[in-house]
Coordinates of C-alpha atoms in Angstrom, one line a residue:
M1 CA 0.0 0.0 0.0
S2 CA 1.5 3.4 -1.1
A3 CA -0.7 5.5 1.2
S4 CA 0.2 6.2 4.9
A5 CA -3.6 6.2 6.0
V6 CA -7.0 6.1 4.4
F7 CA -10.1 8.0 5.6
I8 CA -13.7 7.9 4.8
L9 CA -15.3 11.4 5.5
D10 CA -19.0 12.6 5.4
V11 CA -20.0 15.4 3.2
K12 CA -18.8 18.0 5.8
G13 CA -15.4 16.4 6.1
K14 CA -16.0 14.6 9.5
P15 CA -14.0 11.3 9.6
L16 CA -16.4 8.3 9.8
I17 CA -13.8 5.6 9.8
S18 CA -10.1 5.4 9.0
R19 CA -7.1 3.1 8.9
N20 CA -3.5 4.1 9.7
Y21 CA -1.2 1.9 7.7
K22 CA 2.3 3.3 8.1
G23 CA 2.0 5.7 11.1
D24 CA 4.4 8.3 9.4
V25 CA 1.6 10.8 9.0
P26 CA -0.3 12.2 12.1
M27 CA -4.0 11.3 11.8
T28 CA -4.9 14.9 12.7
E29 CA -3.6 16.0 9.4
I30 CA -7.1 15.0 7.9
D31 CA -8.4 18.2 9.5
H32 CA -6.8 20.3 6.8
F33 CA -8.4 18.5 3.9
M34 CA -11.8 20.0 3.8
P35 CA -10.7 23.7 4.2
L36 CA -8.1 23.1 1.3
L37 CA -10.9 21.5 -0.7
M38 CA -13.3 24.4 -0.2
Q39 CA -10.5 26.9 -0.9
R40 CA -9.6 25.2 -4.2
E41 CA -13.4 25.1 -5.2
E42 CA -13.6 28.9 -4.6
E43 CA -10.6 29.4 -6.7
G44 CA -11.9 27.3 -9.4
V45 CA -8.8 25.0 -9.6
L46 CA -10.2 21.8 -8.1
A47 CA -7.7 19.0 -8.3
P48 CA -7.7 15.2 -7.3
L49 CA -4.5 15.8 -5.3
L50 CA -4.2 18.5 -2.5
S51 CA -1.2 19.3 -0.4
H52 CA -0.6 20.7 3.1
G53 CA 3.1 21.1 3.8
R54 CA 4.8 17.7 3.2
V55 CA 1.4 15.8 3.4
H56 CA -0.5 15.1 0.2
F57 CA -4.2 14.1 0.1
L58 CA -5.4 11.9 -2.8
W59 CA -9.1 11.8 -2.9
I60 CA -12.3 10.8 -4.7
K61 CA -15.9 11.5 -4.0
H62 CA -18.7 8.7 -4.0
S63 CA -22.3 9.7 -3.4
N64 CA -22.0 12.0 -0.2
L65 CA -18.7 10.5 1.0
Y66 CA -15.0 11.4 0.5
L67 CA -12.4 8.7 0.4
V68 CA -9.1 10.3 1.2
A69 CA -5.6 8.8 1.2
T70 CA -2.6 10.6 2.9
T71 CA 1.0 10.2 2.0
L72 CA 4.4 11.9 2.6
K73 CA 6.5 10.8 -0.3
N74 CA 6.1 10.4 -4.1
A75 CA 3.6 7.6 -3.9
N76 CA 2.3 5.6 -6.8
A77 CA -0.8 7.8 -7.3
S78 CA -2.5 5.4 -9.9
L79 CA -2.2 2.6 -7.4
V80 CA -3.7 4.7 -4.6
Y81 CA -6.6 5.8 -6.8
S82 CA -7.1 2.2 -7.9
F83 CA -7.3 1.2 -4.2
L84 CA -9.8 3.9 -3.5
Y85 CA -12.1 3.0 -6.4
K86 CA -11.8 -0.7 -5.6
T87 CA -12.8 0.1 -2.0
V88 CA -15.9 1.7 -3.4
E89 CA -16.7 -1.2 -5.6
T90 CA -16.2 -4.0 -3.1
T91 CA -17.5 -2.4 0.1
D92 CA -21.0 -3.7 -0.1
S93 CA -23.6 -2.4 2.3
K94 CA -25.2 -5.6 3.0
I95 CA -21.9 -7.0 4.2
L96 CA -21.1 -3.9 6.3
Q97 CA -24.5 -4.4 8.1
E98 CA -23.2 -7.6 9.5
Y99 CA -20.7 -5.9 11.8
I100 CA -21.8 -2.3 11.9
T101 CA -24.7 -2.5 14.4
Q102 CA -26.7 -0.3 16.8
Q103 CA -25.4 -2.2 19.8
G104 CA -22.0 -1.6 21.2
N105 CA -19.5 -4.4 20.8
K106 CA -16.7 -5.1 23.3
L107 CA -13.6 -6.2 21.4
E108 CA -11.4 -8.6 23.3
T109 CA -7.7 -8.8 22.4
G110 CA -7.0 -11.8 20.2
K111 CA -10.7 -12.8 19.8
S112 CA -11.7 -10.2 17.0
R113 CA -14.1 -11.9 14.6
V114 CA -13.8 -11.5 11.0
P115 CA -17.3 -11.5 9.3
P116 CA -17.6 -14.8 7.4
T117 CA -18.7 -13.0 4.2
V118 CA -15.2 -11.4 4.0
T119 CA -13.6 -14.7 3.6
N120 CA -16.4 -16.4 1.6
A121 CA -15.8 -17.2 -2.0
V122 CA -19.0 -15.2 -2.5
S123 CA -18.2 -12.0 -0.5
W124 CA -21.5 -10.3 -1.3
R125 CA -23.8 -12.9 0.2
S126 CA -23.9 -14.6 3.7
E127 CA -24.4 -18.2 4.5
G128 CA -27.6 -19.5 6.2
I129 CA -30.2 -17.1 4.7
K130 CA -33.7 -18.5 5.1
Y131 CA -37.1 -17.3 3.9
K132 CA -40.6 -19.0 4.3
K133 CA -41.5 -17.8 0.9
N134 CA -38.9 -17.7 -1.9
E135 CA -39.4 -14.8 -4.4
V136 CA -37.4 -12.8 -6.8
F137 CA -38.8 -9.3 -8.1
I138 CA -37.3 -8.0 -11.2
D139 CA -37.7 -4.3 -12.3
V140 CA -36.7 -3.4 -15.9
I141 CA -36.6 0.4 -15.9
E142 CA -35.8 2.4 -19.1
S143 CA -35.1 6.3 -19.0
V144 CA -35.6 8.1 -22.3
N145 CA -33.2 11.0 -22.9
L146 CA -34.5 13.3 -25.7
L147 CA -33.5 16.7 -27.1
V148 CA -35.6 18.2 -29.9
N149 CA -34.7 21.2 -31.9
A150 CA -37.1 24.2 -32.3
N151 CA -37.9 23.0 -35.9
G152 CA -38.9 19.6 -34.7
S153 CA -35.6 17.7 -35.5
V154 CA -34.4 15.2 -32.9
L155 CA -30.9 16.0 -31.9
L156 CA -30.4 13.4 -29.2
S157 CA -32.4 10.2 -28.5
E158 CA -31.2 7.4 -26.3
I159 CA -32.4 4.8 -23.8
V160 CA -30.7 4.2 -20.5
G161 CA -31.8 1.0 -19.0
T162 CA -31.4 -0.8 -15.6
I163 CA -32.4 -4.1 -14.3
K164 CA -32.9 -4.1 -10.5
L165 CA -33.6 -7.1 -8.4
K166 CA -35.1 -7.7 -5.0
V167 CA -34.1 -11.1 -3.8
F168 CA -35.8 -13.2 -1.0
L169 CA -34.3 -16.5 -1.5
S170 CA -32.9 -19.0 1.0
G171 CA -29.5 -20.7 0.9
M172 CA -26.9 -20.0 -1.9
P173 CA -28.9 -20.0 -5.1
E174 CA -27.6 -19.8 -8.6
L175 CA -29.7 -17.6 -10.9
R176 CA -29.7 -17.4 -14.7
L177 CA -31.4 -14.6 -16.5
G178 CA -32.5 -14.8 -20.1
L179 CA -33.2 -11.7 -22.2
N180 CA -34.1 -11.2 -25.8
D181 CA -30.4 -10.2 -26.4
R182 CA -29.8 -9.9 -30.2
V183 CA -26.1 -11.4 -29.9
L184 CA -27.5 -14.3 -27.9
F185 CA -30.2 -14.9 -30.6
E186 CA -27.7 -15.0 -33.3
L187 CA -25.4 -17.3 -31.4
T188 CA -28.3 -19.7 -30.7
G189 CA -30.1 -19.4 -34.1
L190 CA -33.2 -17.7 -32.7
S191 CA -32.9 -14.5 -34.8
G192 CA -35.8 -14.2 -37.1
S193 CA -39.0 -12.2 -37.7
K194 CA -40.9 -14.0 -34.9
N195 CA -38.1 -13.5 -32.4
K196 CA -37.9 -9.8 -31.7
S197 CA -34.4 -9.0 -30.1
V198 CA -32.7 -6.0 -28.7
E199 CA -29.1 -4.9 -29.3
L200 CA -27.7 -3.9 -25.8
E201 CA -24.7 -1.4 -25.7
D202 CA -22.4 -0.4 -22.8
V203 CA -23.6 -3.3 -20.7
K204 CA -22.3 -3.1 -17.1
F205 CA -22.9 -5.7 -14.4
H206 CA -23.0 -6.1 -10.6
Q207 CA -19.8 -7.8 -9.4
C208 CA -21.8 -11.0 -8.7
V209 CA -22.3 -11.8 -12.5
R210 CA -19.8 -14.2 -14.0
L211 CA -18.4 -12.1 -16.7
S212 CA -16.4 -14.9 -18.3
R213 CA -19.6 -16.8 -18.9
F214 CA -21.3 -13.8 -20.3
D215 CA -18.4 -13.1 -22.7
N216 CA -18.4 -16.8 -23.7
D217 CA -22.2 -17.4 -24.4
R218 CA -24.0 -14.4 -23.2
T219 CA -25.4 -16.2 -20.2
I220 CA -26.2 -13.9 -17.3
S221 CA -25.3 -16.3 -14.4
F222 CA -24.9 -15.2 -10.8
I223 CA -25.3 -15.9 -7.1
P224 CA -27.2 -12.8 -6.0
P225 CA -26.8 -10.6 -2.9
D226 CA -29.7 -10.7 -0.5
G227 CA -32.4 -7.9 -0.9
D228 CA -32.2 -5.0 -3.3
F229 CA -29.4 -4.4 -5.7
E230 CA -28.8 -3.4 -9.4
L231 CA -28.0 -6.4 -11.5
M232 CA -27.0 -4.5 -14.7
S233 CA -27.3 -1.4 -16.8
Y234 CA -27.3 -0.8 -20.5
R235 CA -27.8 1.9 -23.2
L236 CA -29.5 1.9 -26.6
S237 CA -28.6 4.8 -29.0
T238 CA -31.4 3.7 -31.4
Q239 CA -33.5 6.7 -32.3
V240 CA -37.1 6.3 -31.0
K241 CA -40.2 8.2 -31.7
P242 CA -40.7 10.8 -28.9
L243 CA -43.3 9.3 -26.5
I244 CA -44.8 12.6 -25.6
W245 CA -44.7 15.2 -28.4
I246 CA -45.0 18.9 -27.5
E247 CA -45.8 21.8 -29.8
S248 CA -46.1 25.4 -28.6
V249 CA -47.0 28.8 -29.9
I250 CA -46.1 32.0 -28.1
E251 CA -47.6 35.4 -28.9
K252 CA -46.6 38.8 -27.4
F253 CA -49.0 41.6 -27.7
S254 CA -47.8 45.4 -27.6
H255 CA -45.7 45.2 -24.4
S256 CA -48.8 44.2 -22.4
R257 CA -49.5 40.6 -22.4
V258 CA -48.2 37.2 -23.7
E259 CA -50.3 34.2 -24.6
I260 CA -48.9 30.6 -24.7
M261 CA -50.6 27.7 -26.3
V262 CA -49.2 24.1 -25.7
K263 CA -50.3 21.0 -27.3
A264 CA -49.2 17.6 -25.9
K265 CA -49.7 14.3 -27.8
G266 CA -49.1 10.7 -26.5
Q267 CA -47.2 9.0 -29.3
F268 CA -47.2 5.5 -27.5
K269 CA -49.5 2.6 -28.0
K270 CA -53.1 3.2 -26.9
Q271 CA -53.4 0.5 -24.3
S272 CA -50.6 2.2 -22.3
V273 CA -51.0 5.2 -20.0
A274 CA -48.4 7.7 -18.9
N275 CA -48.7 8.6 -15.1
G276 CA -47.7 11.8 -13.3
V277 CA -47.0 13.7 -16.4
E278 CA -45.5 17.2 -15.7
I279 CA -44.8 19.6 -18.6
S280 CA -42.6 22.6 -17.7
V281 CA -43.2 25.6 -19.9
P282 CA -40.8 28.5 -19.6
V283 CA -42.3 32.0 -19.4
P284 CA -40.7 35.6 -19.4
S285 CA -39.1 36.4 -16.1
D286 CA -41.2 39.8 -15.9
A287 CA -44.5 38.0 -16.5
D288 CA -47.5 38.4 -14.0
S289 CA -51.1 37.9 -13.5
P290 CA -51.3 34.3 -14.7
R291 CA -54.6 32.7 -16.1
F292 CA -54.8 29.2 -17.4
K293 CA -57.2 27.0 -19.4
T294 CA -56.5 23.3 -19.8
S295 CA -58.4 20.6 -21.6
V296 CA -57.1 18.1 -18.9
G297 CA -55.1 18.3 -15.7
S298 CA -54.1 21.6 -14.0
A299 CA -51.5 24.3 -14.6
K300 CA -49.8 26.4 -12.0
Y301 CA -47.2 29.3 -12.2
V302 CA -43.9 28.9 -10.3
P303 CA -42.4 32.3 -10.5
E304 CA -39.2 31.5 -8.8
K305 CA -38.4 29.1 -11.6
N306 CA -40.1 31.2 -14.4
V307 CA -42.2 28.3 -15.6
V308 CA -45.7 27.1 -15.8
I309 CA -46.1 23.4 -14.7
W310 CA -48.9 21.6 -16.5
S311 CA -49.8 18.4 -14.5
I312 CA -51.7 15.5 -15.9
K313 CA -52.2 12.5 -13.7
S314 CA -53.2 10.1 -16.5
F315 CA -52.3 10.5 -20.1
P316 CA -53.4 7.6 -22.3
G317 CA -51.5 6.8 -25.6
G318 CA -52.9 8.4 -28.7
K319 CA -54.6 11.3 -26.8
E320 CA -54.0 15.0 -27.4
Y321 CA -54.5 17.8 -24.9
L322 CA -54.2 21.6 -24.9
M323 CA -53.2 24.1 -22.3
R324 CA -53.5 28.0 -22.8
A325 CA -51.7 30.4 -20.5
H326 CA -52.2 34.2 -20.4
F327 CA -49.8 36.5 -18.7
G328 CA -49.5 40.2 -18.2
L329 CA -46.2 42.0 -19.1
P330 CA -45.0 45.3 -17.8
S331 CA -45.2 48.3 -20.1
V332 CA -41.5 48.5 -20.5
E333 CA -40.4 45.3 -22.4
T334 CA -37.0 43.8 -21.5
E335 CA -35.2 42.3 -24.3
E336 CA -34.4 38.6 -23.9
V337 CA -30.7 38.3 -24.6
E338 CA -30.8 34.5 -25.0
G339 CA -33.3 32.1 -26.4
R340 CA -36.0 30.7 -24.3
P341 CA -35.1 27.6 -22.2
P342 CA -36.5 24.3 -23.5
I343 CA -39.9 22.7 -22.5
G344 CA -39.1 19.8 -20.1
V345 CA -41.4 16.8 -19.7
K346 CA -41.5 14.2 -16.9
F347 CA -43.6 11.0 -17.0
E348 CA -43.7 7.3 -16.1
I349 CA -45.3 4.5 -18.2
P350 CA -45.8 1.2 -16.4
Y351 CA -46.0 -2.2 -18.1
F352 CA -44.0 -0.9 -21.1
T353 CA -40.4 -0.6 -22.4
V354 CA -39.7 1.6 -25.3
S355 CA -36.7 -0.7 -26.5
G356 CA -38.9 -3.9 -26.5
I357 CA -36.5 -5.7 -24.1
Q358 CA -38.0 -8.7 -22.5
V359 CA -37.2 -11.0 -19.6
R360 CA -37.6 -14.4 -21.3
Y361 CA -36.9 -16.6 -18.2
M362 CA -35.3 -16.5 -14.7
K363 CA -34.0 -19.9 -13.6
I364 CA -33.3 -20.4 -9.9
I365 CA -31.2 -23.4 -8.9
E366 CA -30.6 -24.2 -5.3
K367 CA -29.3 -27.5 -3.7
S368 CA -32.4 -27.9 -1.5
G369 CA -34.5 -27.9 -4.6
Y370 CA -37.2 -25.4 -3.4
Q371 CA -39.6 -23.8 -5.7
A372 CA -39.3 -19.9 -6.2
L373 CA -41.5 -17.4 -8.0
P374 CA -40.0 -14.6 -10.2
W375 CA -42.0 -11.5 -10.7
V376 CA -41.2 -9.0 -13.5
R377 CA -42.3 -5.4 -13.9
Y378 CA -41.5 -3.1 -16.8
I379 CA -41.4 0.8 -16.5
T380 CA -40.4 3.5 -19.0
Q381 CA -39.8 6.9 -17.6
S382 CA -38.5 10.3 -18.7
G383 CA -34.8 11.0 -18.3
D384 CA -33.4 14.2 -19.5
Y385 CA -36.4 14.9 -21.9
Q386 CA -36.4 18.5 -23.5
L387 CA -38.0 20.1 -26.4
R388 CA -36.6 23.5 -27.6
T389 CA -39.1 26.1 -28.7
S390 CA -36.9 28.9 -30.0

């Protein structure tokens, strides 16, 4: 190990846990890290390495935690950073729960207990897990990122997907997940007009998945962690028809008022319904006296964000709705230096995936031979979904 010590800090810089490896750097040196970081942020020269006298801080941020290594000499920086990133990757919360408890533990010299999962071949799962009812819940969640130009041209269209599992299984089960993966279909001779397949890109797996098996024959085989975890993520850059299409017309009248008309159309299959639709329409910053008329849902003015939010609880596919907004403007018109911000859309469509990905099977194999039920749910939702209007 090239570092003298390693610390995990909270978002305010308070040490949560630390390990002194060499003893050549005082552990109190970590108190200088956060002031240095804040100073560099103010100066706009943030760097992954900070120095205080002869002590160097090599750091990364993960969620709301800072992982910081201290060193005195010219350490192998790439090795230290590799260690920090590997710490994030392999420190599984389910394993930590085994020995970070709410009760105090008296540690007797020479009798410290290493959690069995640390020495298991499968470090992410404990032995002896038991459930009365064995079930696996599979969520296939796809987020649609979209950017449409003012003239209606699609500039960006991509799907970012994740497959999340909630596992309530006894023992040490082996799971195999089958998808309508195009490469798999071509390998097994299933490709054809009757077998619709999806070409997955940028596939990333949880550490439990046997990568060599996937690389060899596209089999997704794994012993799962207990409870919730993200099994895999993927991306598809295939251009898709915008699921909710927006058109808008904005009229200004002699420095006195502005009228906005927005039309929203559901361009997905009629048997599906988008829930919790929110359409954010930008308005001039000096607008006042709002009045609205909607064919469905409700509209409200959010002046601190300079937007009108049109909310529609239930939006069936194929439907088309209108919203009209009327605002007063001050007599002295302020020139808009920049173009108007884009219209943003939020939504969620259950029982539907825009890519057409399918879970074909989930096989559960465990030495005791119990029967287990897999449940699958599909959800499509908005990611960064924007339509420019000017």
